[in-house]
Amino acid sequence: MNYQSSISSPPVEQVVVTTRQMQMIESALFAAGMPVTALMEKVAGKVVDWIIRQFPCDRAPAVGVIVGPGHNGGDALVVARELYHRGYQVLVWCPFPKLKELTARHKAYLEFLNVPTTESSAAFKACNFIVDGGFGIGLTRPLPNDLAEGINLLNASAVPIVSIDLPSGLDSDTGAVQGTAVRAQHTLCLGLWKLGLLQDQAQPWIGQLHLIPFDIPAFAIQKTLADSHLVQCITAPSAITRLPLPRSPIAHKYTAGHVLLIAGSRQYGGAALLAGQGALASGVGMLTLVVPESLRLMVLAQLPEALVIGASETSSGAIAAIPDAIAWSTYDVIACGPGLTVTAAPIVTAVLPCDRPIVLDADALNVLAQSDPQALLSERSAPTLLTPHPGEFRRLFPDAWETAATKSLAAKHVAQMVDCTLILKGAMSAIAHADGQLWINQASTPALARGGSGDVLTGLVAGLAAQKFQSKNVTNSFLDAAIAAVWWHAQAGRYLAAQGTELGSAASHLGRILPTALANQLNH
């Protein structure tokens, strides 16, 4: 059978690679006959096309180009040449006396064309924009002093910078800054997503992130990465296919999942409302909410679609015990944690041994961290989803947090270690599954940096998972629900930010806007 036609692999725009994996893929292309020079021309041509759209010559005619000693510098020189031929005023800064052979040849041709050069990045202050082709993947040491000083000067200016592949100075696997780095307005990631660009610590440096594919055959990616679990980037199609859509025309509330949400306290009554809003927005058939008795009428007035059960409470207003009316087997998914406070530890202890899929968030995770999380979670017989932010993750699994190269790889390690699904929230939320899958959500927004937005996500993922589990799609139910919920939640944040800036995206608005934000995506 023809190998190329039999391979099943994710779309290229979902694949995330390490430096070594990218180098292996490129080496395979070169070994198969693709000339290095041809690939450089192809990549640079796509970068030029993007630049012309973003910075038209009639409005931004002057461009500075940073040239490094390797093939990233070669890409930049081809870009400089083509922009020069299209009428741009090009100025080149190459603070390296020794270049790779191909890069040196491109530089020689620019000299033949009399394209001007500069000895200092200070001359770039007169440019309309800058192309950064200093260093691409594989950088393992701080930038040379002369380059670092020049970059710091540019970072302090207002001239926008476009980085080729990744900003010079960033580690392409971890996103860490090697001493100093270019602070780009746009980063044009070449071919496949680089793992380092999808880490939280890289975000202040990369600006807007764009993938520039250059036609890597999918079968070549699959063949090269066949022995390793792919890291994948969540895209709209990959998330939408995991939503419980379309619904059966004969669906009813008993076939669309039932969530039990245990949340809230006198101190954090809003958490129960926000998580409830997220669950109802998911389309779940039924929602039962357990809250302290003192909150019951308030929650019922705000969420009339839910069955609200009041529980006995402690003197501080936390839930004291699970009501006798609750039978675990009634529910497809149980979500526990938002707003409980750590004084509700007996509630978490009661939920952990149940034979239903559970979502643990917020104070449920804080309670778990007070004992032996690995032992308790490993004893569970039913699927488990954890939704920590970095602080909660660090308290739960300090060794994994400290030893892993990136937070996403720490999430992957823990998911496999305790046999769970895990959403590690952040600017680039990572979703890890017990089978080794790792997904990263690239399209998010700092508008979600608000108290309560995580509560909305808890309800949303629980509602989506309940619909999956109810339909007996058990194997990857939590993984599918997590991918869909994290993407949907982020799109709702982006939708709100577009309507009223990143400062106006309150969590209460987020829960209500989820259906509209999804419809906006489906109608694209």
Coordinates of C-alpha atoms in Angstrom, one line a residue:
M1 CA 0.0 0.0 0.0
N2 CA 1.2 3.5 -0.7
Y3 CA 2.6 4.9 2.5
Q4 CA 1.6 8.5 1.7
S5 CA -2.1 7.7 1.2
S6 CA -2.4 5.4 4.3
I7 CA -1.1 7.8 6.9
S8 CA -3.6 9.5 9.2
S9 CA -2.2 12.6 10.7
P10 CA -3.6 15.9 12.1
P11 CA -3.7 18.9 9.8
V12 CA -0.4 20.7 9.5
E13 CA -1.8 23.8 11.3
Q14 CA -2.3 21.7 14.5
V15 CA 1.2 20.2 14.7
V16 CA 3.6 21.6 17.4
V17 CA 7.2 20.6 17.3
T18 CA 10.4 20.8 19.3
T19 CA 13.6 22.1 17.8
R20 CA 14.9 18.6 17.3
Q21 CA 11.7 17.5 15.6
M22 CA 11.7 20.5 13.3
Q23 CA 15.4 19.8 12.4
M24 CA 14.6 16.2 11.7
I25 CA 11.7 17.1 9.4
E26 CA 13.8 19.6 7.5
S27 CA 16.6 17.1 7.2
A28 CA 14.2 14.6 5.8
L29 CA 13.0 17.1 3.1
F30 CA 16.6 17.9 2.1
A31 CA 17.5 14.2 2.0
A32 CA 14.5 13.6 -0.3
G33 CA 15.8 16.2 -2.8
M34 CA 14.5 19.6 -1.7
P35 CA 17.4 22.0 -2.1
V36 CA 18.2 24.2 0.9
T37 CA 18.3 27.2 -1.5
A38 CA 14.9 26.4 -2.9
L39 CA 13.3 26.1 0.6
M40 CA 14.9 29.4 1.6
E41 CA 13.4 31.1 -1.4
K42 CA 10.0 29.6 -0.8
V43 CA 9.9 30.5 2.8
A44 CA 11.1 34.1 2.2
G45 CA 8.6 34.6 -0.5
K46 CA 5.8 33.7 1.8
V47 CA 7.2 36.1 4.5
V48 CA 7.4 38.9 1.9
D49 CA 3.8 38.3 0.8
W50 CA 2.7 38.7 4.5
I51 CA 4.8 41.8 5.0
I52 CA 3.5 43.5 1.9
R53 CA -0.1 43.0 3.1
Q54 CA 0.7 44.2 6.6
F55 CA 3.1 47.1 5.6
P56 CA 2.3 48.3 2.1
C57 CA 5.2 50.1 0.4
D58 CA 3.2 53.3 -0.1
R59 CA 2.7 53.6 3.6
A60 CA 5.8 52.0 5.1
P61 CA 8.6 52.3 2.6
A62 CA 11.6 52.1 4.9
V63 CA 12.5 48.8 6.4
G64 CA 15.4 47.7 8.6
V65 CA 16.6 44.1 8.4
I66 CA 18.5 42.3 11.2
V67 CA 20.7 39.6 9.8
G68 CA 22.1 36.7 11.8
P69 CA 24.9 34.4 10.9
G70 CA 22.8 31.3 10.0
H71 CA 19.9 30.4 7.8
N72 CA 17.5 32.6 9.7
G73 CA 19.8 35.4 8.5
G74 CA 19.7 34.0 5.0
D75 CA 15.9 34.1 5.1
A76 CA 16.1 37.7 6.2
L77 CA 18.5 38.6 3.3
V78 CA 16.2 37.1 0.7
V79 CA 13.3 39.0 2.3
A80 CA 15.4 42.2 2.1
R81 CA 16.3 41.5 -1.6
E82 CA 12.7 41.0 -2.6
L83 CA 11.4 44.0 -0.7
Y84 CA 14.1 46.1 -2.3
H85 CA 12.9 44.9 -5.8
R86 CA 9.4 45.9 -4.8
G87 CA 10.4 49.5 -4.0
Y88 CA 11.1 49.4 -0.3
Q89 CA 14.0 51.4 1.1
V90 CA 16.0 48.6 2.7
L91 CA 18.7 49.0 5.4
V92 CA 20.7 45.9 6.6
W93 CA 22.3 45.5 9.9
C94 CA 24.6 42.4 10.2
P95 CA 26.9 42.5 13.2
F96 CA 28.6 39.2 12.4
P97 CA 31.9 38.9 10.5
K98 CA 31.4 35.2 9.8
L99 CA 28.3 33.8 8.1
K100 CA 27.2 30.4 6.8
E101 CA 28.0 29.9 3.2
L102 CA 24.5 30.4 1.8
T103 CA 23.8 33.4 4.0
A104 CA 27.1 35.0 2.9
R105 CA 26.2 34.5 -0.7
H106 CA 22.9 36.3 -0.2
K107 CA 24.6 39.1 1.6
A108 CA 27.1 39.4 -1.3
Y109 CA 24.3 39.8 -3.8
L110 CA 22.7 42.6 -1.7
E111 CA 26.1 44.3 -1.8
F112 CA 26.1 44.0 -5.6
L113 CA 22.7 45.6 -5.6
N114 CA 24.1 48.5 -3.5
V115 CA 21.6 47.9 -0.7
P116 CA 22.9 50.0 2.2
T117 CA 24.1 48.6 5.4
T118 CA 24.6 50.0 8.9
E119 CA 27.1 49.4 11.7
S120 CA 24.5 50.2 14.4
S121 CA 20.8 49.4 15.0
A122 CA 20.4 53.1 16.0
A123 CA 19.9 53.8 12.3
F124 CA 16.7 51.7 12.3
K125 CA 14.9 54.4 14.4
A126 CA 14.2 56.1 11.1
C127 CA 12.5 53.0 9.6
N128 CA 8.8 52.3 9.4
F129 CA 9.3 48.7 10.5
I130 CA 12.0 46.1 11.2
V131 CA 12.4 42.5 10.1
D132 CA 14.2 40.4 12.7
G133 CA 16.2 37.6 11.1
G134 CA 18.9 37.3 13.8
F135 CA 18.4 33.8 15.3
G136 CA 15.8 31.2 14.7
I137 CA 15.4 27.8 16.3
G138 CA 18.2 26.1 18.2
L139 CA 19.6 29.1 20.1
T140 CA 21.1 27.7 23.4
R141 CA 23.1 30.7 24.7
P142 CA 22.7 34.4 25.3
L143 CA 23.0 36.7 22.3
P144 CA 26.4 38.3 21.6
N145 CA 26.9 41.6 23.4
D146 CA 26.8 43.8 20.4
L147 CA 23.6 42.2 19.1
A148 CA 22.0 42.3 22.5
E149 CA 22.8 46.0 23.0
G150 CA 21.4 46.8 19.6
I151 CA 18.2 44.8 20.3
N152 CA 17.7 46.5 23.6
L153 CA 18.0 49.9 21.8
L154 CA 15.3 48.7 19.3
N155 CA 13.0 47.4 22.0
A156 CA 13.1 50.8 23.6
S157 CA 11.9 52.5 20.3
A158 CA 8.4 52.6 18.9
V159 CA 9.4 50.9 15.6
P160 CA 7.4 47.7 15.1
I161 CA 9.4 44.5 14.6
V162 CA 8.4 41.4 12.6
S163 CA 10.4 38.3 13.7
I164 CA 11.1 35.5 11.3
D165 CA 10.2 32.1 12.9
L166 CA 10.7 33.4 16.5
P167 CA 12.1 36.6 18.1
S168 CA 15.9 36.5 18.3
G169 CA 16.9 35.5 21.8
L170 CA 14.1 33.1 22.7
D171 CA 14.6 29.4 23.3
S172 CA 12.5 27.7 20.7
D173 CA 11.6 24.8 23.1
T174 CA 10.9 26.6 26.3
G175 CA 10.2 30.2 25.3
A176 CA 12.7 31.4 27.8
V177 CA 14.7 34.6 27.1
Q178 CA 18.4 33.9 26.6
G179 CA 19.7 37.1 28.3
T180 CA 17.8 39.5 26.1
A181 CA 15.4 39.1 23.2
V182 CA 13.6 41.0 20.5
R183 CA 10.2 42.3 21.6
A184 CA 8.3 41.7 18.4
Q185 CA 5.0 43.1 17.3
H186 CA 4.5 40.1 15.0
T187 CA 6.1 36.7 14.9
L188 CA 5.9 34.7 11.7
C189 CA 6.3 31.0 12.8
L190 CA 7.6 29.1 9.8
G191 CA 6.2 25.7 8.7
L192 CA 5.0 24.3 12.0
W193 CA 4.3 25.7 15.5
K194 CA 7.3 25.8 17.7
L195 CA 6.7 24.6 21.3
G196 CA 8.5 27.5 22.8
L197 CA 6.2 30.1 21.2
L198 CA 3.2 28.4 22.9
Q199 CA 4.5 28.9 26.4
D200 CA 3.3 31.7 28.7
Q201 CA 6.7 33.1 29.3
A202 CA 7.2 33.8 25.6
Q203 CA 4.1 35.9 25.2
P204 CA 5.5 39.3 26.1
W205 CA 8.1 38.9 23.4
I206 CA 6.2 37.4 20.4
G207 CA 3.4 39.9 19.9
Q208 CA 0.8 38.6 17.5
L209 CA 1.6 35.0 16.4
H210 CA 1.1 33.9 12.8
L211 CA 1.8 30.5 11.2
I212 CA 3.4 30.7 7.8
P213 CA 3.1 27.2 6.2
F214 CA 5.5 26.2 3.5
D215 CA 3.9 23.0 2.2
I216 CA 5.5 20.4 4.4
P217 CA 3.9 17.1 3.3
A218 CA 1.7 15.7 6.1
F219 CA 3.1 12.2 5.6
A220 CA 6.6 13.5 6.1
I221 CA 5.6 15.0 9.4
Q222 CA 3.9 11.8 10.5
K223 CA 6.8 9.6 9.4
T224 CA 9.3 11.7 11.3
L225 CA 7.2 12.0 14.5
A226 CA 5.7 8.5 14.4
D227 CA 7.4 7.3 17.5
S228 CA 6.4 10.3 19.7
H229 CA 3.1 11.7 20.9
L230 CA 2.2 14.7 18.8
V231 CA 1.8 18.0 20.6
Q232 CA -1.1 19.8 18.9
C233 CA -2.4 23.4 18.7
I234 CA -6.2 23.8 19.1
T235 CA -7.8 25.2 16.0
A236 CA -11.4 26.2 15.4
P237 CA -12.1 23.0 13.4
S238 CA -10.5 20.7 15.9
A239 CA -12.6 22.3 18.7
I240 CA -15.9 22.5 16.8
T241 CA -15.8 18.9 15.8
R242 CA -15.7 18.0 19.6
L243 CA -18.8 19.9 20.4
P244 CA -22.1 18.0 20.9
L245 CA -23.4 19.3 17.6
P246 CA -25.5 18.7 15.7
R247 CA -28.0 17.4 18.2
S248 CA -30.3 14.5 17.5
P249 CA -33.7 15.8 16.3
I250 CA -35.3 13.6 19.0
A251 CA -33.0 14.8 21.9
H252 CA -34.6 15.8 25.2
K253 CA -33.3 16.8 28.6
Y254 CA -32.7 13.3 29.7
T255 CA -30.5 12.5 26.7
A256 CA -28.4 15.7 26.9
G257 CA -26.5 15.0 30.1
H258 CA -26.9 15.9 33.8
V259 CA -24.3 17.8 35.8
L260 CA -24.1 18.0 39.5
L261 CA -22.2 21.2 40.5
I262 CA -21.1 21.5 44.1
A263 CA -20.0 25.1 44.6
G264 CA -20.2 28.3 46.6
S265 CA -20.0 29.6 50.1
R266 CA -21.2 32.7 51.9
Q267 CA -17.9 34.3 51.1
Y268 CA -17.8 33.3 47.4
G269 CA -21.4 33.0 46.4
G270 CA -20.7 34.4 42.9
A271 CA -18.5 31.4 42.1
A272 CA -21.6 29.1 42.1
L273 CA -23.5 31.5 39.8
L274 CA -20.6 31.8 37.3
A275 CA -20.0 28.1 37.2
G276 CA -23.7 27.5 36.8
Q277 CA -23.8 30.0 33.9
G278 CA -21.0 28.1 32.2
A279 CA -22.8 24.8 32.6
L280 CA -26.1 26.1 31.2
A281 CA -24.4 27.7 28.2
S282 CA -22.9 24.3 27.3
G283 CA -26.3 23.0 26.4
V284 CA -26.4 20.4 29.1
G285 CA -29.9 18.9 29.6
M286 CA -30.0 19.2 33.3
L287 CA -28.1 21.0 36.0
T288 CA -28.3 20.4 39.7
L289 CA -26.5 22.9 41.9
V290 CA -25.6 22.2 45.6
V291 CA -24.9 25.4 47.5
P292 CA -25.1 26.5 51.1
E293 CA -28.7 26.9 52.2
S294 CA -28.2 30.6 52.8
L295 CA -27.5 31.0 49.1
R296 CA -30.2 28.8 47.7
L297 CA -32.9 31.4 46.9
M298 CA -30.4 33.9 45.5
V299 CA -28.9 31.2 43.1
L300 CA -32.4 30.0 42.2
A301 CA -33.4 33.6 41.3
Q302 CA -30.4 34.0 39.0
L303 CA -30.4 30.5 37.5
P304 CA -34.1 29.4 37.2
E305 CA -33.2 26.6 34.8
A306 CA -31.2 24.8 37.5
L307 CA -32.4 22.5 40.3
V308 CA -30.9 24.2 43.3
I309 CA -30.4 22.2 46.5
G310 CA -29.5 23.9 49.8
A311 CA -26.9 22.2 52.0
S312 CA -26.2 22.5 55.7
E313 CA -23.4 24.9 56.3
T314 CA -20.6 25.7 58.7
S315 CA -20.5 28.7 60.9
S316 CA -18.3 30.4 58.2
G317 CA -20.9 29.7 55.5
A318 CA -19.2 26.8 53.7
I319 CA -21.1 23.6 52.7
A320 CA -20.9 21.2 55.7
A321 CA -22.2 18.0 54.2
I322 CA -23.6 16.5 51.0
P323 CA -27.4 16.5 51.2
D324 CA -29.0 13.1 51.7
A325 CA -31.1 13.7 48.5
I326 CA -27.9 13.4 46.4
A327 CA -27.3 10.0 44.7
W328 CA -24.1 10.0 42.7
S329 CA -25.5 7.6 40.1
T330 CA -28.0 10.2 39.0
Y331 CA -25.4 12.3 37.3
D332 CA -23.2 12.0 34.3
V333 CA -20.5 14.4 35.6
I334 CA -19.9 15.9 39.0
A335 CA -18.0 19.2 39.3
C336 CA -16.7 20.3 42.6
G337 CA -14.7 23.3 43.9
P338 CA -15.6 26.8 42.8
G339 CA -16.0 29.0 45.8
L340 CA -16.2 26.2 48.4
T341 CA -13.3 27.5 50.6
V342 CA -10.9 25.0 52.1
T343 CA -13.1 24.5 55.2
A344 CA -15.3 22.3 52.9
A345 CA -12.6 19.6 52.9
P346 CA -15.2 16.9 54.0
I347 CA -17.1 17.6 50.8
V348 CA -14.1 17.0 48.6
T349 CA -13.3 13.9 50.6
A350 CA -16.8 12.6 50.0
V351 CA -16.7 13.3 46.2
L352 CA -13.3 11.7 45.5
P353 CA -14.3 8.0 45.9
C354 CA -17.5 8.2 43.9
D355 CA -17.8 6.2 40.7
R356 CA -18.8 9.1 38.5
P357 CA -16.5 11.3 36.3
I358 CA -15.5 14.3 38.3
V359 CA -14.2 17.8 37.6
L360 CA -12.1 19.2 40.4
D361 CA -11.4 23.0 40.4
A362 CA -10.4 25.8 42.7
D363 CA -10.8 24.9 46.4
A364 CA -11.3 21.2 45.6
L365 CA -7.7 21.3 44.3
N366 CA -6.5 23.3 47.3
V367 CA -8.0 20.7 49.6
L368 CA -6.4 17.9 47.5
A369 CA -3.0 19.7 47.8
Q370 CA -3.2 19.3 51.6
S371 CA -2.8 15.6 51.4
D372 CA -1.3 13.2 48.8
P373 CA -2.9 14.1 45.5
Q374 CA -1.1 11.4 43.5
A375 CA -2.3 8.7 45.8
L376 CA -5.9 9.9 46.1
L377 CA -6.3 10.4 42.3
S378 CA -4.6 7.2 41.4
E379 CA -7.2 5.3 43.5
R380 CA -10.2 6.6 41.5
S381 CA -12.0 4.1 39.2
A382 CA -13.8 6.8 37.1
P383 CA -12.3 9.5 34.9
T384 CA -11.0 12.7 36.5
L385 CA -10.4 16.2 35.1
L386 CA -8.3 18.7 37.0
T387 CA -8.4 22.4 36.1
P388 CA -5.6 24.2 38.0
H389 CA -4.1 27.6 37.4
P390 CA -0.3 27.6 37.8
G391 CA -0.4 28.4 41.5
E392 CA -2.7 25.5 42.2
F393 CA -0.7 23.2 40.0
R394 CA 2.5 24.1 41.9
R395 CA 0.9 23.3 45.2
L396 CA -0.4 20.0 43.9
F397 CA 2.6 18.7 42.1
P398 CA 5.7 20.8 43.1
D399 CA 8.2 18.3 41.8
A400 CA 6.7 18.2 38.3
W401 CA 6.5 22.0 38.2
E402 CA 10.1 22.5 39.2
T403 CA 11.7 19.8 37.0
A404 CA 9.7 20.0 33.7
A405 CA 11.2 22.2 30.9
T406 CA 7.8 23.9 30.4
K407 CA 4.5 24.1 32.2
S408 CA 2.8 22.2 29.3
L409 CA 5.2 19.3 29.6
A410 CA 4.6 19.4 33.4
A411 CA 0.9 19.0 32.7
K412 CA 1.6 16.1 30.4
H413 CA 3.8 14.3 33.0
V414 CA 1.1 14.7 35.7
A415 CA -1.8 13.5 33.5
Q416 CA 0.1 10.3 32.7
M417 CA 1.3 9.9 36.3
V418 CA -2.1 10.1 37.9
D419 CA -4.2 8.8 34.9
C420 CA -6.3 11.9 34.5
T421 CA -7.1 14.8 32.1
L422 CA -5.7 18.1 33.1
I423 CA -6.3 21.7 32.0
L424 CA -3.4 23.9 33.1
K425 CA -4.8 27.4 32.7
G426 CA -2.9 30.4 31.6
A427 CA -2.2 32.7 28.6
M428 CA -1.6 29.5 26.6
S429 CA -3.7 26.9 28.4
A430 CA -2.4 23.3 28.1
I431 CA -4.6 20.3 28.0
A432 CA -2.9 17.0 28.8
H433 CA -4.5 13.5 28.7
A434 CA -3.4 10.2 30.4
D435 CA -2.6 8.7 27.0
G436 CA 0.1 11.2 26.4
Q437 CA -1.8 13.7 24.2
L438 CA -0.9 17.4 24.8
W439 CA -2.9 20.2 23.3
I440 CA -2.2 24.0 23.6
N441 CA -4.7 26.8 23.0
Q442 CA -2.9 29.5 21.1
A443 CA -5.7 31.9 20.4
S444 CA -6.6 33.5 23.8
T445 CA -6.7 36.9 25.4
P446 CA -5.6 38.7 28.6
A447 CA -9.2 39.8 28.8
L448 CA -9.8 36.5 30.7
A449 CA -7.4 37.6 33.5
R450 CA -10.4 38.3 35.7
G451 CA -11.6 36.7 38.9
G452 CA -14.4 34.2 38.1
S453 CA -13.5 33.4 34.5
G454 CA -12.1 30.1 35.6
D455 CA -15.5 29.3 37.4
V456 CA -17.2 29.8 34.0
L457 CA -14.8 27.4 32.4
T458 CA -15.4 24.7 35.1
G459 CA -19.2 24.8 34.4
L460 CA -18.7 24.8 30.7
V461 CA -16.3 21.9 30.6
A462 CA -18.5 19.9 33.0
G463 CA -21.6 20.5 30.8
L464 CA -19.9 19.5 27.6
A465 CA -18.4 16.4 29.3
A466 CA -21.8 15.3 30.7
Q467 CA -23.2 15.3 27.2
K468 CA -20.2 13.2 26.0
F469 CA -20.4 10.7 28.9
Q470 CA -24.2 10.5 28.6
S471 CA -23.8 9.3 25.0
K472 CA -21.4 6.6 26.2
N473 CA -18.4 8.2 24.4
V474 CA -16.3 7.5 27.4
T475 CA -12.7 7.0 26.1
N476 CA -11.8 10.6 25.4
S477 CA -14.9 12.4 26.8
F478 CA -12.9 14.6 29.2
L479 CA -10.2 15.3 26.6
D480 CA -12.8 16.3 23.9
A481 CA -14.7 18.4 26.4
A482 CA -11.6 20.1 27.6
I483 CA -10.4 21.0 24.1
A484 CA -13.8 22.3 23.1
A485 CA -14.4 24.2 26.3
V486 CA -11.0 25.9 26.5
W487 CA -11.3 27.1 22.9
W488 CA -14.9 28.2 23.3
H489 CA -14.1 30.0 26.6
A490 CA -11.2 31.8 24.9
Q491 CA -13.2 32.8 21.9
A492 CA -15.9 34.3 24.2
G493 CA -13.2 36.3 25.9
R494 CA -11.9 37.5 22.5
Y495 CA -15.4 38.4 21.5
L496 CA -16.0 40.4 24.6
A497 CA -12.7 42.2 24.2
A498 CA -13.5 43.1 20.7
Q499 CA -16.8 44.6 21.8
G500 CA -15.5 46.5 24.9
T501 CA -11.7 46.2 25.2
E502 CA -9.7 43.8 27.3
L503 CA -10.7 45.8 30.4
G504 CA -14.4 45.3 30.0
S505 CA -14.7 41.5 30.0
A506 CA -16.2 40.7 33.4
A507 CA -16.8 37.0 34.1
S508 CA -20.5 37.5 34.5
H509 CA -20.6 38.9 30.9
L510 CA -18.5 35.9 29.8
G511 CA -21.0 33.3 30.9
R512 CA -23.9 35.1 29.2
I513 CA -22.0 35.7 25.9
L514 CA -20.8 32.1 25.4
P515 CA -23.7 31.1 23.0
T516 CA -23.3 34.3 20.9
A517 CA -19.5 33.9 20.7
L518 CA -19.9 30.3 19.5
A519 CA -22.5 31.2 16.9
N520 CA -20.1 33.9 15.7
Q521 CA -17.5 31.2 15.1
L522 CA -19.9 28.7 13.5
N523 CA -21.1 31.4 11.1
H524 CA -17.6 32.3 9.8

